[in-house]
mmCIF file of C-alpha atoms in Angstrom:
data_model
loop_
_atom_site.group_PDB
_atom_site.id
_atom_site.type_symbol
_atom_site.label_atom_id
_atom_site.label_comp_id
_atom_site.label_asym_id
_atom_site.label_seq_id
_atom_site.Cartn_x
_atom_site.Cartn_y
_atom_site.Cartn_z
ATOM 1 C CA UNK E 185 96.407 95.317 129.705
ATOM 2 C CA UNK E 186 94.731 98.046 127.652
ATOM 3 C CA UNK E 187 96.391 98.717 124.314
ATOM 4 C CA UNK E 188 95.976 101.771 122.107
ATOM 5 C CA UNK E 189 96.391 101.505 118.363
ATOM 6 C CA UNK E 190 98.400 104.389 116.689
ATOM 7 C CA UNK E 191 97.061 105.925 113.570
ATOM 8 C CA UNK E 192 99.193 107.216 110.681
ATOM 9 C CA UNK E 193 98.584 110.803 111.927
ATOM 10 C CA UNK E 194 99.858 109.731 115.436
ATOM 11 C CA UNK E 195 103.109 108.125 113.969
ATOM 12 C CA UNK E 196 103.644 111.145 111.781
ATOM 13 C CA UNK E 197 103.283 113.543 114.704
ATOM 14 C CA UNK E 198 105.601 111.584 116.818
ATOM 15 C CA UNK E 199 108.262 111.390 114.020
ATOM 16 C CA UNK E 200 107.939 115.275 113.511
ATOM 17 C CA UNK E 201 108.356 115.677 117.328
ATOM 18 C CA UNK E 202 111.623 113.635 117.185
ATOM 19 C CA UNK E 203 113.121 115.887 114.528
ATOM 20 C CA UNK E 204 111.730 119.121 115.983
ATOM 21 C CA UNK E 205 112.846 118.433 119.553
ATOM 22 C CA UNK E 206 116.234 117.169 118.446
ATOM 23 C CA UNK E 207 117.231 120.003 116.212
ATOM 24 C CA UNK E 208 118.054 122.761 118.491
ATOM 25 C CA UNK E 209 119.496 120.445 121.230
ATOM 26 C CA UNK E 210 121.780 118.504 118.653
ATOM 27 C CA UNK E 211 122.806 121.716 117.049
ATOM 28 C CA UNK E 212 123.783 123.336 120.513
ATOM 29 C CA UNK E 213 125.862 120.166 121.250
ATOM 30 C CA UNK E 214 127.555 120.186 118.107
ATOM 31 C CA UNK E 215 128.383 123.903 118.416
ATOM 32 C CA UNK E 216 129.855 123.423 121.959
ATOM 33 C CA UNK E 217 131.974 120.398 120.822
ATOM 34 C CA UNK E 218 133.453 122.279 117.794
ATOM 35 C CA UNK E 219 134.167 125.233 119.948
ATOM 36 C CA UNK E 220 136.089 123.248 122.379
ATOM 37 C CA UNK E 221 137.929 121.283 119.638
ATOM 38 C CA UNK E 222 139.067 124.594 118.289
ATOM 39 C CA UNK E 223 140.498 125.606 121.520
ATOM 40 C CA UNK E 224 142.068 122.271 122.297
ATOM 41 C CA UNK E 225 144.006 121.182 119.127
ATOM 42 C CA UNK E 226 145.661 118.166 120.908
ATOM 43 C CA UNK E 227 142.176 116.709 121.627
ATOM 44 C CA UNK E 228 141.019 117.513 117.991
ATOM 45 C CA UNK E 229 144.173 115.758 116.629
ATOM 46 C CA UNK E 230 143.564 112.666 118.470
ATOM 47 C CA UNK E 231 139.956 112.564 117.523
ATOM 48 C CA UNK E 232 140.795 113.182 113.901
ATOM 49 C CA UNK E 233 143.301 110.421 113.880
ATOM 50 C CA UNK E 234 140.656 108.081 115.224
ATOM 51 C CA UNK E 235 138.189 109.209 112.580
ATOM 52 C CA UNK E 236 140.591 108.781 109.792
ATOM 53 C CA UNK E 237 141.402 105.101 110.880
ATOM 54 C CA UNK E 238 137.610 104.462 111.200
ATOM 55 C CA UNK E 239 136.824 105.823 107.587
ATOM 56 C CA UNK E 240 139.821 103.948 106.086
ATOM 57 C CA UNK E 241 138.756 100.677 107.607
ATOM 58 C CA UNK E 242 135.101 101.047 106.369
ATOM 59 C CA UNK E 243 135.630 102.627 102.992
ATOM 60 C CA UNK E 244 134.776 106.165 103.889
ATOM 61 C CA UNK E 245 131.104 104.817 104.923
ATOM 62 C CA UNK E 246 129.550 105.748 108.195
ATOM 63 C CA UNK E 247 127.166 102.906 109.549
ATOM 64 C CA UNK E 248 125.243 102.947 112.744
ATOM 65 C CA UNK E 249 126.460 99.491 113.602
ATOM 66 C CA UNK E 250 130.169 100.511 113.627
ATOM 67 C CA UNK E 251 129.960 103.795 115.469
ATOM 68 C CA UNK E 252 130.972 101.971 118.650
ATOM 69 C CA UNK E 253 134.448 101.692 117.102
ATOM 70 C CA UNK E 254 135.075 105.280 117.983
ATOM 71 C CA UNK E 255 135.608 105.412 121.779
ATOM 72 C CA UNK E 256 137.395 108.691 121.813
ATOM 73 C CA UNK E 257 134.495 110.367 120.019
ATOM 74 C CA UNK E 258 132.164 109.024 122.628
ATOM 75 C CA UNK E 259 134.531 110.469 125.292
ATOM 76 C CA UNK E 260 134.519 113.829 123.685
ATOM 77 C CA UNK E 261 130.710 113.810 123.087
ATOM 78 C CA UNK E 262 130.088 112.812 126.611
ATOM 79 C CA UNK E 263 132.293 115.443 127.978
ATOM 80 C CA UNK E 264 130.382 118.088 125.834
ATOM 81 C CA UNK E 265 127.158 116.739 127.126
ATOM 82 C CA UNK E 266 128.527 116.920 130.710
ATOM 83 C CA UNK E 267 129.516 120.588 130.505
ATOM 84 C CA UNK E 268 126.401 121.539 128.337
ATOM 85 C CA UNK E 269 123.470 119.271 128.949
ATOM 86 C CA UNK E 270 120.469 120.434 126.912
ATOM 87 C CA UNK E 271 118.249 120.451 129.970
ATOM 88 C CA UNK E 272 119.861 121.768 133.183
ATOM 89 C CA UNK E 273 117.099 120.395 135.418
ATOM 90 C CA UNK E 274 114.927 117.561 135.316
ATOM 91 C CA UNK E 275 111.460 117.232 136.794
ATOM 92 C CA UNK E 276 110.189 114.011 138.237
ATOM 93 C CA UNK E 277 107.034 113.103 140.443
ATOM 94 C CA UNK E 278 107.732 111.028 143.519
ATOM 95 C CA UNK E 279 105.888 107.589 143.492
ATOM 96 C CA UNK E 280 106.178 107.123 147.113
ATOM 97 C CA UNK E 281 107.086 108.966 150.494
ATOM 98 C CA UNK E 282 110.907 108.962 150.821
ATOM 99 C CA UNK E 283 113.321 110.314 153.309
ATOM 100 C CA UNK E 284 116.675 111.438 151.797
ATOM 101 C CA UNK E 285 119.356 109.317 153.785
ATOM 102 C CA UNK E 286 121.500 111.336 156.129
ATOM 103 C CA UNK E 287 119.265 114.365 156.085
ATOM 104 C CA UNK E 288 115.848 115.634 157.464
ATOM 105 C CA UNK E 289 114.549 116.190 153.929
ATOM 106 C CA UNK E 290 111.279 114.338 153.250
ATOM 107 C CA UNK E 291 109.739 113.819 149.859
ATOM 108 C CA UNK E 292 105.990 113.099 149.782
ATOM 109 C CA UNK E 293 104.271 110.942 147.380
ATOM 110 C CA UNK E 294 103.008 113.103 144.319
ATOM 111 C CA UNK E 295 105.614 115.809 144.976
ATOM 112 C CA UNK E 296 107.445 117.348 141.985
ATOM 113 C CA UNK E 297 111.249 116.887 142.494
ATOM 114 C CA UNK E 298 113.783 119.003 140.666
ATOM 115 C CA UNK E 299 116.957 117.296 139.765
ATOM 116 C CA UNK E 300 119.840 119.813 139.206
ATOM 117 C CA UNK E 301 121.613 118.142 136.173
ATOM 118 C CA UNK E 302 124.089 121.073 135.743
ATOM 119 C CA UNK E 303 125.081 121.015 139.506
ATOM 120 C CA UNK E 304 125.706 117.205 139.390
ATOM 121 C CA UNK E 305 127.720 117.563 136.173
ATOM 122 C CA UNK E 306 129.956 120.123 137.849
ATOM 123 C CA UNK E 307 130.265 118.347 141.171
ATOM 124 C CA UNK E 308 134.009 117.691 141.954
ATOM 125 C CA UNK E 309 133.140 114.525 143.731
ATOM 126 C CA UNK E 310 132.550 113.070 140.367
ATOM 127 C CA UNK E 311 134.520 115.163 138.068
ATOM 128 C CA UNK E 312 137.754 116.721 139.008
ATOM 129 C CA UNK E 313 138.285 120.292 137.851
ATOM 130 C CA UNK E 314 134.768 120.450 136.245
ATOM 131 C CA UNK E 315 135.331 123.657 134.537
ATOM 132 C CA UNK E 316 137.984 122.213 132.298
ATOM 133 C CA UNK E 317 136.936 120.383 129.096
ATOM 134 C CA UNK E 318 138.608 116.832 129.704
ATOM 135 C CA UNK E 319 137.327 113.881 127.595
ATOM 136 C CA UNK E 320 139.528 111.553 130.001
ATOM 137 C CA UNK E 321 136.451 112.000 132.437
ATOM 138 C CA UNK E 322 134.811 109.352 130.324
ATOM 139 C CA UNK E 323 137.748 107.014 129.708
ATOM 140 C CA UNK E 324 136.869 103.610 130.688
ATOM 141 C CA UNK E 325 139.141 103.447 133.762
ATOM 142 C CA UNK E 326 137.511 106.605 135.136
ATOM 143 C CA UNK E 327 133.977 105.315 134.804
ATOM 144 C CA UNK E 328 134.631 102.447 137.251
ATOM 145 C CA UNK E 329 132.763 103.103 140.520
ATOM 146 C CA UNK E 330 131.252 106.345 139.376
ATOM 147 C CA UNK E 331 127.542 106.624 140.242
ATOM 148 C CA UNK E 332 125.221 106.057 137.280
ATOM 149 C CA UNK E 333 123.216 109.138 138.231
ATOM 150 C CA UNK E 334 126.298 111.455 137.932
ATOM 151 C CA UNK E 335 125.757 111.833 134.262
ATOM 152 C CA UNK E 336 122.107 112.751 133.148
ATOM 153 C CA UNK E 337 122.151 114.632 129.847
ATOM 154 C CA UNK E 338 119.214 112.412 128.670
ATOM 155 C CA UNK E 339 117.785 111.654 131.982
ATOM 156 C CA UNK E 340 117.889 108.080 133.301
ATOM 157 C CA UNK E 341 115.602 105.087 133.664
ATOM 158 C CA UNK E 342 112.209 104.408 132.044
ATOM 159 C CA UNK E 343 111.598 108.129 131.613
ATOM 160 C CA UNK E 344 114.936 108.969 129.803
ATOM 161 C CA UNK E 345 114.930 110.896 126.555
ATOM 162 C CA UNK E 346 113.278 108.674 123.857
ATOM 163 C CA UNK E 347 115.555 110.339 121.211
ATOM 164 C CA UNK E 348 118.853 109.453 122.871
ATOM 165 C CA UNK E 349 120.090 107.014 120.112
ATOM 166 C CA UNK E 350 119.012 109.230 117.317
ATOM 167 C CA UNK E 351 120.774 112.400 118.939
ATOM 168 C CA UNK E 352 124.022 110.552 119.539
ATOM 169 C CA UNK E 353 124.213 109.052 116.103
ATOM 170 C CA UNK E 354 123.386 112.428 114.428
ATOM 171 C CA UNK E 355 126.069 114.404 116.120
ATOM 172 C CA UNK E 356 128.771 111.704 115.813
ATOM 173 C CA UNK E 357 128.062 111.363 112.053
ATOM 174 C CA UNK E 358 128.191 115.039 111.565
ATOM 175 C CA UNK E 359 131.464 115.293 113.546
ATOM 176 C CA UNK E 360 133.025 112.431 111.478
ATOM 177 C CA UNK E 361 132.035 114.181 108.202
ATOM 178 C CA UNK E 362 133.275 117.622 109.299
ATOM 179 C CA UNK E 363 136.721 116.559 110.772
ATOM 180 C CA UNK E 364 137.485 114.301 107.751
ATOM 181 C CA UNK E 365 137.318 117.247 105.500
ATOM 182 C CA UNK E 366 138.086 120.282 107.843
ATOM 183 C CA UNK E 367 140.343 121.490 110.750
ATOM 184 C CA UNK E 368 138.608 123.687 113.248
ATOM 185 C CA UNK E 369 140.639 126.481 114.694
ATOM 186 C CA UNK E 370 140.160 129.401 117.008
ATOM 187 C CA UNK E 371 140.193 132.983 115.569
ATOM 188 C CA UNK E 372 140.597 136.433 116.788
ATOM 189 C CA UNK E 373 136.877 136.512 117.478
ATOM 190 C CA UNK E 374 136.684 133.176 119.506
ATOM 191 C CA UNK E 375 135.734 134.061 123.062
ATOM 192 C CA UNK E 376 137.554 132.215 125.805
ATOM 193 C CA UNK E 377 134.746 132.206 128.356
ATOM 194 C CA UNK E 378 131.074 132.976 128.364
ATOM 195 C CA UNK E 379 127.846 132.713 130.392
ATOM 196 C CA UNK E 380 124.639 130.931 129.774
ATOM 197 C CA UNK E 381 121.806 132.829 128.099
ATOM 198 C CA UNK E 382 119.049 133.197 130.690
ATOM 199 C CA UNK E 383 116.470 133.749 128.060
ATOM 200 C CA UNK E 384 116.948 130.621 126.064
ATOM 201 C CA UNK E 385 114.872 127.387 126.969
ATOM 202 C CA UNK E 386 117.915 125.057 126.535
ATOM 203 C CA UNK E 387 121.465 125.752 127.523
ATOM 204 C CA UNK E 388 122.917 128.183 125.138
ATOM 205 C CA UNK E 389 125.942 130.743 125.276
ATOM 206 C CA UNK E 390 125.202 134.481 125.763
ATOM 207 C CA UNK E 391 127.708 135.257 123.081
ATOM 208 C CA UNK E 392 128.361 134.056 119.405
ATOM 209 C CA UNK E 393 130.892 131.345 119.347
ATOM 210 C CA UNK E 394 133.179 131.901 116.215
ATOM 211 C CA UNK E 395 135.575 129.351 114.930
ATOM 212 C CA UNK E 396 137.538 128.946 111.605
ATOM 213 C CA UNK E 397 137.156 125.993 109.333
ATOM 214 C CA UNK E 398 140.166 125.177 107.115
ATOM 215 C CA UNK E 399 139.965 122.406 104.463
ATOM 216 C CA UNK E 400 142.381 119.564 105.222
ATOM 217 C CA UNK E 401 145.111 119.200 102.444
ATOM 218 C CA UNK E 402 146.318 115.816 103.947
ATOM 219 C CA UNK E 403 143.371 113.896 102.837
#
C-alpha cells in the first residue's frame, strides 16, 4: 500500500479548510435552530431545562465527553438538520452497474448519481408532517426501523463529511451557552414562513430571520 507523508503545510491547509467549510454551514444551522426555538417556546423550555440540569451536574463546564448526556439537544439539532441540511443534494460516482429494484432505471459504472437529500428529508414515508418542526422525529422510539439513508445531512458511509463531529460539537456548545444565559423569543419582525435563497451555495433563507434575546433572570 502506498503511503504519503503530510507536510506541515498540508496539515495547516486541511485545518484551515475545516474551519472555513464549517463556518457558514454551522452558522446557518444555528440560525435555523434559534429561529424555531423562538417560534416554539415549549420546545425551547424543555431544551433549556435539560441544559440547566447538565450544567449543574458538571459545574457549568461543557465537555466533549459528556455532550451525549443531552439527548433532547441532539433531537432538536437533528430536526434542524433534517429540515435545513447544508447541502440539499449529494453527488456520488457509481462503482458498478446497478439496476434500481422495482424500476427500469439502470445506473452505469462511472455515472454520477444525484441524491436528493432535501427530498428524502421531507418524505412523509419517513417523517410525518415534514413541514412541521418536530424533534420527536428523532426520539429513540421513532428511530426504530427507519432506513439509515433517510437522514443525510452529512452524507453517509466512507465519503461522509469529515467534519461531522466538529460541527455537531460546535453547534451544541453554542446552544448550551446561549440558552443558559438567554431566552429566545419571536418579535414583530419574525417571519412565519420563507423560501430558500436560490442564489446561495448552501441552504439559506430568502429573508432575514429576526428574533429577540432576553437575559434570563432565573440563573
